[in-house]
Coordinates of C-alpha atoms in Angstrom, one line a residue:
M1 CA 47.0 -40.6 71.7
A2 CA 48.3 -38.0 74.2
G3 CA 47.5 -34.5 73.0
N4 CA 50.2 -32.8 75.0
D5 CA 53.1 -34.7 73.3
T6 CA 55.0 -33.3 70.5
I7 CA 54.8 -35.8 67.6
F8 CA 56.9 -36.2 64.4
A9 CA 56.7 -38.3 61.3
L10 CA 57.8 -38.5 57.7
S11 CA 55.0 -36.9 55.8
S12 CA 56.3 -37.3 52.3
G13 CA 56.9 -40.5 50.3
N14 CA 59.3 -43.2 51.4
P15 CA 62.9 -42.6 50.6
P16 CA 64.9 -42.4 48.5
A17 CA 63.5 -39.2 47.1
G18 CA 64.7 -35.8 46.1
I19 CA 63.1 -34.3 49.3
A20 CA 61.9 -35.9 52.5
V21 CA 59.6 -33.8 54.7
I22 CA 59.5 -34.5 58.4
R23 CA 56.5 -32.9 60.1
I24 CA 56.6 -31.9 63.8
S25 CA 53.5 -30.8 65.8
G26 CA 53.1 -29.9 69.5
P27 CA 54.4 -27.6 72.2
R28 CA 58.1 -28.5 71.6
A29 CA 58.1 -27.9 67.8
A30 CA 60.0 -24.6 68.1
D31 CA 62.4 -26.1 70.6
V32 CA 63.3 -28.8 68.2
L33 CA 64.4 -26.2 65.6
E34 CA 66.5 -24.4 68.2
L35 CA 68.1 -27.7 69.5
L36 CA 69.0 -28.9 65.9
G37 CA 69.7 -25.6 64.2
G38 CA 70.6 -23.2 67.0
R39 CA 67.8 -20.7 66.4
I40 CA 64.1 -20.4 65.6
P41 CA 63.6 -19.0 62.1
R42 CA 61.1 -16.3 61.2
P43 CA 57.6 -17.8 61.2
R44 CA 56.2 -19.1 57.8
R45 CA 59.5 -18.3 56.0
A46 CA 61.6 -21.1 54.4
S47 CA 65.0 -20.7 56.0
V48 CA 68.3 -22.6 55.3
M49 CA 69.8 -24.1 58.4
R50 CA 72.6 -26.5 59.3
L51 CA 71.0 -29.2 61.5
R52 CA 73.2 -30.9 64.0
D53 CA 72.8 -33.9 66.5
P54 CA 72.4 -32.3 69.9
A55 CA 74.3 -35.2 71.5
D56 CA 77.7 -34.7 69.6
R57 CA 77.0 -31.7 67.3
S58 CA 77.7 -33.8 64.3
L59 CA 76.2 -32.5 61.1
L60 CA 72.8 -34.0 60.1
D61 CA 71.9 -31.9 57.0
E62 CA 72.0 -28.4 55.5
T63 CA 68.4 -27.9 54.4
L64 CA 65.2 -25.8 54.4
V65 CA 63.1 -25.6 57.6
L66 CA 59.8 -24.0 58.4
S67 CA 58.5 -22.7 61.7
L68 CA 54.6 -22.6 61.8
P69 CA 53.3 -21.3 65.1
G70 CA 49.8 -22.2 66.1
P71 CA 46.9 -21.8 66.0
A72 CA 47.3 -20.8 62.3
S73 CA 48.8 -24.1 61.4
A74 CA 47.6 -27.4 59.8
T75 CA 47.0 -29.0 63.3
G76 CA 46.2 -25.8 65.2
E77 CA 49.4 -26.4 67.3
D78 CA 52.9 -25.1 66.9
C79 CA 54.4 -27.0 64.0
A80 CA 57.7 -27.3 62.2
E81 CA 58.9 -28.9 59.0
L82 CA 62.3 -30.2 58.1
H83 CA 62.8 -30.5 54.3
L84 CA 65.7 -32.9 54.2
H85 CA 67.7 -34.5 51.4
G86 CA 65.8 -37.7 50.8
G87 CA 68.3 -40.5 51.4
R88 CA 67.2 -43.5 53.5
A89 CA 70.2 -43.2 55.9
L90 CA 69.7 -39.5 56.5
V91 CA 66.0 -39.7 57.1
A92 CA 66.5 -42.6 59.5
R93 CA 69.2 -40.8 61.4
V94 CA 67.2 -37.6 61.8
Q95 CA 64.2 -39.6 63.1
Q96 CA 66.5 -41.4 65.6
V97 CA 67.7 -38.0 66.8
L98 CA 64.2 -36.7 67.2
S99 CA 63.1 -39.8 69.1
R100 CA 65.8 -39.1 71.7
I101 CA 64.5 -35.6 72.5
D102 CA 62.5 -35.4 75.7
G103 CA 58.8 -34.9 75.0
L104 CA 58.9 -36.1 71.4
R105 CA 57.5 -39.3 70.0
R106 CA 56.6 -40.8 66.6
A107 CA 53.1 -40.0 65.4
E108 CA 50.5 -42.7 65.1
P109 CA 48.4 -43.1 61.9
G110 CA 46.2 -40.1 61.3
E111 CA 47.3 -38.3 64.4
F112 CA 48.1 -35.0 62.7
T113 CA 44.7 -34.9 61.2
L114 CA 43.0 -36.0 64.5
R115 CA 44.7 -33.0 66.2
A116 CA 43.5 -30.7 63.4
F117 CA 40.0 -32.0 64.1
R118 CA 40.2 -31.7 67.9
N119 CA 41.6 -28.2 67.5
G120 CA 38.8 -27.0 65.2
R121 CA 40.9 -26.7 62.1
I122 CA 38.7 -29.1 60.2
D123 CA 35.4 -30.8 61.0
L124 CA 34.5 -34.4 60.7
A125 CA 33.0 -34.3 57.2
E126 CA 36.2 -32.6 56.0
A127 CA 38.3 -35.2 57.7
E128 CA 36.4 -38.0 56.0
G129 CA 37.0 -36.3 52.7
L130 CA 40.7 -36.1 53.4
A131 CA 40.8 -39.8 54.1
D132 CA 39.1 -40.4 50.8
L133 CA 41.6 -38.1 49.1
L134 CA 44.5 -40.1 50.3
S135 CA 43.1 -43.3 48.9
A136 CA 41.6 -41.9 45.6
E137 CA 42.7 -43.8 42.5
T138 CA 40.3 -42.5 39.9
E139 CA 39.2 -39.0 38.7
L140 CA 35.7 -39.5 40.1
Q141 CA 37.0 -40.6 43.5
L142 CA 39.4 -37.6 43.5
R143 CA 36.7 -35.0 42.6
N144 CA 34.4 -36.2 45.4
A145 CA 37.1 -36.4 48.0
Q146 CA 38.3 -32.9 47.1
A147 CA 34.8 -31.5 47.5
L148 CA 34.4 -33.1 50.9
S149 CA 37.8 -32.1 52.1
E150 CA 37.3 -28.5 51.0
G151 CA 34.1 -28.3 53.0
V152 CA 31.4 -28.4 50.4
L153 CA 29.2 -30.6 52.5
S154 CA 30.2 -28.9 55.8
Q155 CA 29.1 -25.5 54.4
R156 CA 25.8 -26.9 53.3
V157 CA 25.2 -28.6 56.7
Q158 CA 26.1 -25.3 58.5
A159 CA 23.6 -23.5 56.3
W160 CA 20.9 -26.1 57.1
R161 CA 21.7 -25.8 60.8
E162 CA 21.4 -22.0 60.7
E163 CA 18.0 -22.3 59.0
L164 CA 17.0 -24.9 61.6
L165 CA 17.9 -22.6 64.5
G166 CA 15.7 -20.0 63.0
I167 CA 12.8 -22.4 62.8
S168 CA 13.5 -23.6 66.4
A169 CA 13.4 -20.0 67.7
R170 CA 9.8 -19.7 66.5
V171 CA 8.9 -22.8 68.5
E172 CA 10.7 -21.7 71.6
T173 CA 9.0 -18.3 71.4
A174 CA 5.6 -19.9 71.1
I175 CA 6.4 -22.1 74.1
D176 CA 7.6 -19.2 76.2
F177 CA 4.3 -17.2 75.6
A178 CA 2.0 -20.1 76.1
D179 CA 0.0 -20.4 79.3
E180 CA -2.0 -23.2 80.7
E181 CA -5.4 -21.7 79.7
D182 CA -4.8 -20.3 76.2
A183 CA -3.1 -22.6 73.7
V184 CA -0.6 -20.9 71.4
S185 CA -0.3 -22.2 67.8
L186 CA 2.6 -21.8 65.4
D187 CA 2.3 -19.5 62.4
A188 CA 0.8 -20.8 59.2
G189 CA 4.1 -21.1 57.4
F190 CA 5.8 -23.2 60.0
A191 CA 5.0 -26.7 58.7
G192 CA 5.8 -25.7 55.2
D193 CA 9.2 -24.4 56.2
C194 CA 10.0 -27.7 58.0
L195 CA 9.0 -29.7 54.9
Q196 CA 10.9 -27.4 52.5
L197 CA 14.1 -28.0 54.5
A198 CA 13.4 -31.7 54.6
E199 CA 13.0 -31.7 50.8
R200 CA 16.4 -30.1 50.4
L201 CA 17.9 -32.8 52.6
G202 CA 16.1 -35.5 50.6
E203 CA 17.7 -34.2 47.4
W204 CA 21.1 -35.0 48.9
L205 CA 19.9 -38.4 50.0
D206 CA 19.0 -39.3 46.4
A207 CA 22.6 -38.9 45.3
P208 CA 24.8 -42.1 44.9
R209 CA 26.8 -43.2 48.0
A210 CA 30.5 -42.7 48.4
E211 CA 30.9 -46.4 49.0
I212 CA 30.3 -47.1 45.3
L213 CA 33.0 -44.7 44.4
R214 CA 35.4 -46.3 46.9
E215 CA 34.7 -49.9 46.2
G216 CA 33.8 -49.5 42.5
Y217 CA 30.8 -50.4 40.3
R218 CA 30.4 -54.1 41.0
V219 CA 30.0 -56.2 37.9
A220 CA 29.6 -60.0 38.5
I221 CA 29.9 -62.5 35.6
G222 CA 27.5 -65.4 36.0
G223 CA 26.3 -68.5 34.2
P224 CA 26.7 -72.3 34.0
P225 CA 30.0 -74.1 34.0
N226 CA 32.2 -73.8 30.9
A227 CA 30.2 -70.8 29.5
G228 CA 33.4 -68.6 29.2
K229 CA 33.0 -66.6 32.3
S230 CA 36.7 -66.6 33.3
S231 CA 37.8 -65.9 29.8
L232 CA 35.5 -62.9 29.6
F233 CA 36.7 -61.8 33.1
N234 CA 40.3 -61.9 31.9
A235 CA 39.4 -60.0 28.7
L236 CA 37.6 -57.2 30.5
I237 CA 40.4 -56.6 33.0
E238 CA 43.1 -57.3 30.4
E239 CA 44.9 -59.7 32.7
D240 CA 45.2 -63.4 33.1
A241 CA 43.8 -63.4 36.6
A242 CA 41.4 -66.3 36.3
I243 CA 42.3 -69.8 35.2
A244 CA 40.3 -70.6 32.1
T245 CA 40.2 -74.2 30.8
P246 CA 37.6 -76.4 28.9
I247 CA 37.1 -78.4 32.1
A248 CA 33.7 -77.6 33.8
G249 CA 34.0 -76.4 37.4
T250 CA 37.5 -75.0 37.2
T251 CA 36.5 -71.8 39.1
R252 CA 35.7 -72.8 42.6
D253 CA 35.5 -69.4 44.4
A254 CA 34.7 -65.8 43.5
L255 CA 37.6 -63.9 42.2
H256 CA 37.6 -60.1 42.6
R257 CA 39.6 -57.5 40.6
P258 CA 39.4 -53.7 41.0
V259 CA 39.9 -51.9 37.7
A260 CA 39.5 -48.3 36.5
L261 CA 37.9 -48.0 33.0
G262 CA 37.6 -44.6 31.5
G263 CA 38.3 -43.0 34.9
V264 CA 35.5 -45.0 36.5
P265 CA 36.2 -47.5 39.3
F266 CA 34.9 -51.0 38.8
L267 CA 35.1 -54.2 40.8
F268 CA 34.8 -57.2 38.5
V269 CA 33.8 -60.6 40.0
D270 CA 34.3 -64.0 38.3
T271 CA 32.1 -66.6 39.8
A272 CA 31.8 -70.4 39.9
G273 CA 29.6 -72.0 37.3
L274 CA 26.0 -72.5 38.4
R275 CA 24.3 -75.8 38.2
D276 CA 21.5 -77.6 40.1
E277 CA 23.5 -80.6 41.4
T278 CA 27.1 -81.4 42.1
G279 CA 28.7 -84.2 44.1
D280 CA 31.7 -82.0 44.9
V281 CA 31.4 -80.4 48.3
I282 CA 33.9 -77.6 47.4
E283 CA 32.1 -76.8 44.2
A284 CA 28.8 -76.6 46.0
I285 CA 30.3 -74.0 48.3
G286 CA 31.5 -72.1 45.3
I287 CA 28.1 -72.2 43.7
Q288 CA 26.5 -70.7 46.8
R289 CA 29.1 -68.0 46.9
A290 CA 28.5 -67.3 43.2
A291 CA 24.7 -66.9 43.9
D292 CA 25.6 -64.5 46.8
E293 CA 27.9 -62.4 44.5
L294 CA 25.2 -62.2 41.8
A295 CA 22.7 -60.9 44.4
R296 CA 25.2 -58.2 45.6
A297 CA 26.3 -57.0 42.2
D298 CA 25.3 -53.6 40.7
L299 CA 25.2 -55.4 37.3
V300 CA 25.3 -59.1 36.2
L301 CA 26.7 -60.2 32.9
W302 CA 24.8 -63.4 32.3
L303 CA 26.4 -66.0 30.1
G304 CA 23.7 -68.7 30.6
E305 CA 20.4 -69.4 28.8
P306 CA 18.1 -66.3 28.2
G307 CA 15.6 -65.8 31.0
Q308 CA 17.6 -67.8 33.6
G309 CA 19.7 -64.9 34.8
P310 CA 18.7 -61.8 36.9
D311 CA 16.0 -59.6 35.4
E312 CA 18.2 -56.5 35.2
G313 CA 21.3 -58.4 34.0
W314 CA 22.8 -58.2 30.5
Q315 CA 22.6 -61.3 28.3
I316 CA 26.1 -62.0 26.9
A317 CA 26.8 -64.4 24.0
T318 CA 30.4 -65.6 24.2
K319 CA 32.6 -67.6 21.9
I320 CA 31.2 -66.0 18.7
D321 CA 34.4 -67.0 17.0
I322 CA 33.4 -70.6 17.4
E323 CA 29.6 -70.2 17.2
P324 CA 28.9 -67.1 15.1
D325 CA 25.1 -67.4 15.2
A326 CA 24.7 -68.3 18.9
R327 CA 22.1 -66.3 20.9
A328 CA 21.6 -63.7 18.2
G329 CA 19.2 -61.7 20.5
A330 CA 21.8 -61.2 23.2
D331 CA 22.6 -57.7 24.5
F332 CA 26.3 -58.2 23.6
R333 CA 28.0 -60.7 21.5
V334 CA 31.8 -61.2 22.1
S335 CA 34.8 -63.4 21.7
S336 CA 37.3 -63.4 24.5
A337 CA 39.7 -65.2 22.2
T338 CA 39.8 -62.7 19.4
G339 CA 38.6 -59.6 21.3
E340 CA 35.7 -59.0 19.0
G341 CA 32.9 -57.1 20.8
I342 CA 35.0 -56.6 24.0
D343 CA 35.6 -52.9 23.4
A344 CA 31.9 -52.2 22.8
L345 CA 31.0 -54.1 26.0
R346 CA 33.6 -52.3 28.0
K347 CA 32.3 -48.9 26.7
A348 CA 28.7 -49.8 27.6
L349 CA 29.9 -50.8 31.1
V350 CA 31.5 -47.4 31.5
D351 CA 28.4 -45.6 30.4
Q352 CA 26.2 -47.7 32.7
A353 CA 28.5 -47.1 35.7
R354 CA 28.7 -43.3 35.1
E355 CA 24.9 -43.2 35.5
A356 CA 25.3 -44.7 39.0
M357 CA 28.1 -42.4 39.9
P358 CA 27.8 -38.8 41.2
K359 CA 27.1 -36.2 38.5
P360 CA 29.3 -33.1 38.2
G361 CA 28.7 -30.9 41.2
Q362 CA 27.0 -33.7 43.1
I363 CA 28.5 -35.0 46.4
A364 CA 28.4 -38.7 47.1
L365 CA 27.7 -39.2 50.8
H366 CA 29.2 -41.8 53.1
D367 CA 26.8 -44.1 54.8
R368 CA 27.4 -42.4 58.1
Q369 CA 26.7 -39.0 56.6
A370 CA 23.6 -40.2 54.7
G371 CA 22.3 -41.9 57.9
L372 CA 22.5 -38.6 59.9
I373 CA 21.0 -36.5 57.1
A374 CA 18.1 -39.1 56.9
R375 CA 17.7 -38.8 60.6
A376 CA 17.4 -35.0 60.4
H377 CA 15.1 -35.4 57.4
D378 CA 12.7 -37.6 59.3
A379 CA 12.8 -35.4 62.4
L380 CA 11.9 -32.4 60.3
V381 CA 9.0 -34.2 58.7
D382 CA 7.7 -35.3 62.2
A383 CA 8.1 -31.7 63.5
G384 CA 6.1 -30.3 60.5
A385 CA 3.3 -32.7 61.0
N386 CA 2.9 -32.3 64.8
H387 CA 0.8 -29.9 66.7
D388 CA 2.1 -30.4 70.2
L389 CA 4.7 -27.7 70.8
L390 CA 6.9 -29.8 73.0
L391 CA 6.9 -32.7 70.5
V392 CA 7.7 -30.2 67.7
A393 CA 10.6 -28.8 69.7
E394 CA 11.9 -32.3 70.4
G395 CA 11.8 -33.2 66.7
L396 CA 13.8 -30.0 65.8
R397 CA 16.3 -30.9 68.6
R398 CA 16.8 -34.3 67.1
A399 CA 17.5 -32.7 63.7
R400 CA 20.0 -30.3 65.2
T401 CA 21.8 -33.2 67.0
A402 CA 22.1 -35.1 63.7
F403 CA 23.7 -32.0 62.1
D404 CA 26.1 -31.6 65.0
Q405 CA 27.1 -35.3 64.8
L406 CA 27.7 -35.0 61.1
L407 CA 30.2 -32.2 61.6
G408 CA 31.7 -33.9 64.7
R409 CA 30.5 -31.5 67.3
T410 CA 29.0 -34.2 69.5
G411 CA 28.7 -38.0 69.7
T412 CA 31.7 -39.0 67.7
E413 CA 34.1 -40.7 70.1
D414 CA 32.9 -44.2 69.1
M415 CA 34.0 -43.8 65.5
L416 CA 37.1 -41.5 65.6
D417 CA 39.6 -44.3 66.0
A418 CA 38.2 -46.1 63.0
L419 CA 38.2 -43.0 60.8
F420 CA 41.7 -41.7 61.6
G421 CA 43.1 -45.2 61.5
R422 CA 42.5 -45.1 57.7
F423 CA 45.2 -42.4 57.5
C424 CA 48.9 -43.1 56.9
I425 CA 51.5 -42.1 59.5
G426 CA 52.6 -38.5 58.9
K427 CA 49.1 -37.3 57.9

């Protein structure tokens, strides 16, 4: 991605639409407005302009435009927006005209946000929150993404970093005044201050991870062949996604369905029936995959004999319309055919999943973020327990480097492409 180019892209939804917004960012943004509209409007004021093709002066559209000079813009560069009428032909024609202007090119996915990051308009933690915001499908995902994109984590990390700099200054002062004959020790409260900061970091590490928000609370349905797993799977997701027949071994592979229940994201997994022996090679592969899915799940709904499923799983009695007294001691008794007990099971699943999700006001960290905070935590614990001034200073430096990497101030090149590749074109 060449940073000196001027880029453009449709940043609103695909046409047809009432309005189509084309965003332009880079050194030629104002020139584009003058080429198409004959003038540069007042900054940050919506202005009506007649836009024309510079090649033959034919009318493109009469519409609102915005001139947004940098650095006080979304990307930190000169920007412009064309708020066109949202027909497909018009949007395509304007983009063709823009692509013919020297120095302009179509933006790559996430390039606007990448420029905002490189120009200091947002930090890396905020960019990760914005990526989550674009993909949020449930209320919980939305709230967490908004908190990250609005800088809640960034502000906390900056406060930790400022506190760490104060602690580090005490060490540097002790090192400066030490001589080879007289050892200089740190003040009595130094170790306690390191551990108190580490404890505050530990509280954030105890929170649920963002991955469970993004992927959903994973519920696997397991048991022997013909136990009603696929029927229960279909009943829970309210869709005939799995083939359910009286023939044992119908399900050969794991089937996944993401579903939102009560505003909570779930990933339901239907698995092949488990049995000790089978002469079918394909079924044997399905059985192994089923075992793997049960091991990965946050919760297993077990439809087999009591005591044979995972210790933390829920025992489910199915087909109670046919066998009313079957497994009377099960955690839940349901009928996928009549729907009896399904609502109660679904509600219990939502309650269980909410306990694993972030609480109000709590931020769910990405694995990358959690890993760096854990690194800073461990470095602070080491620094507080050490007595060698140089080793203490090194521990504090490692903690500070972790904070800088978390915000994207250093050591981020290896993951920028992966992050910004998650964005759509025009963002």
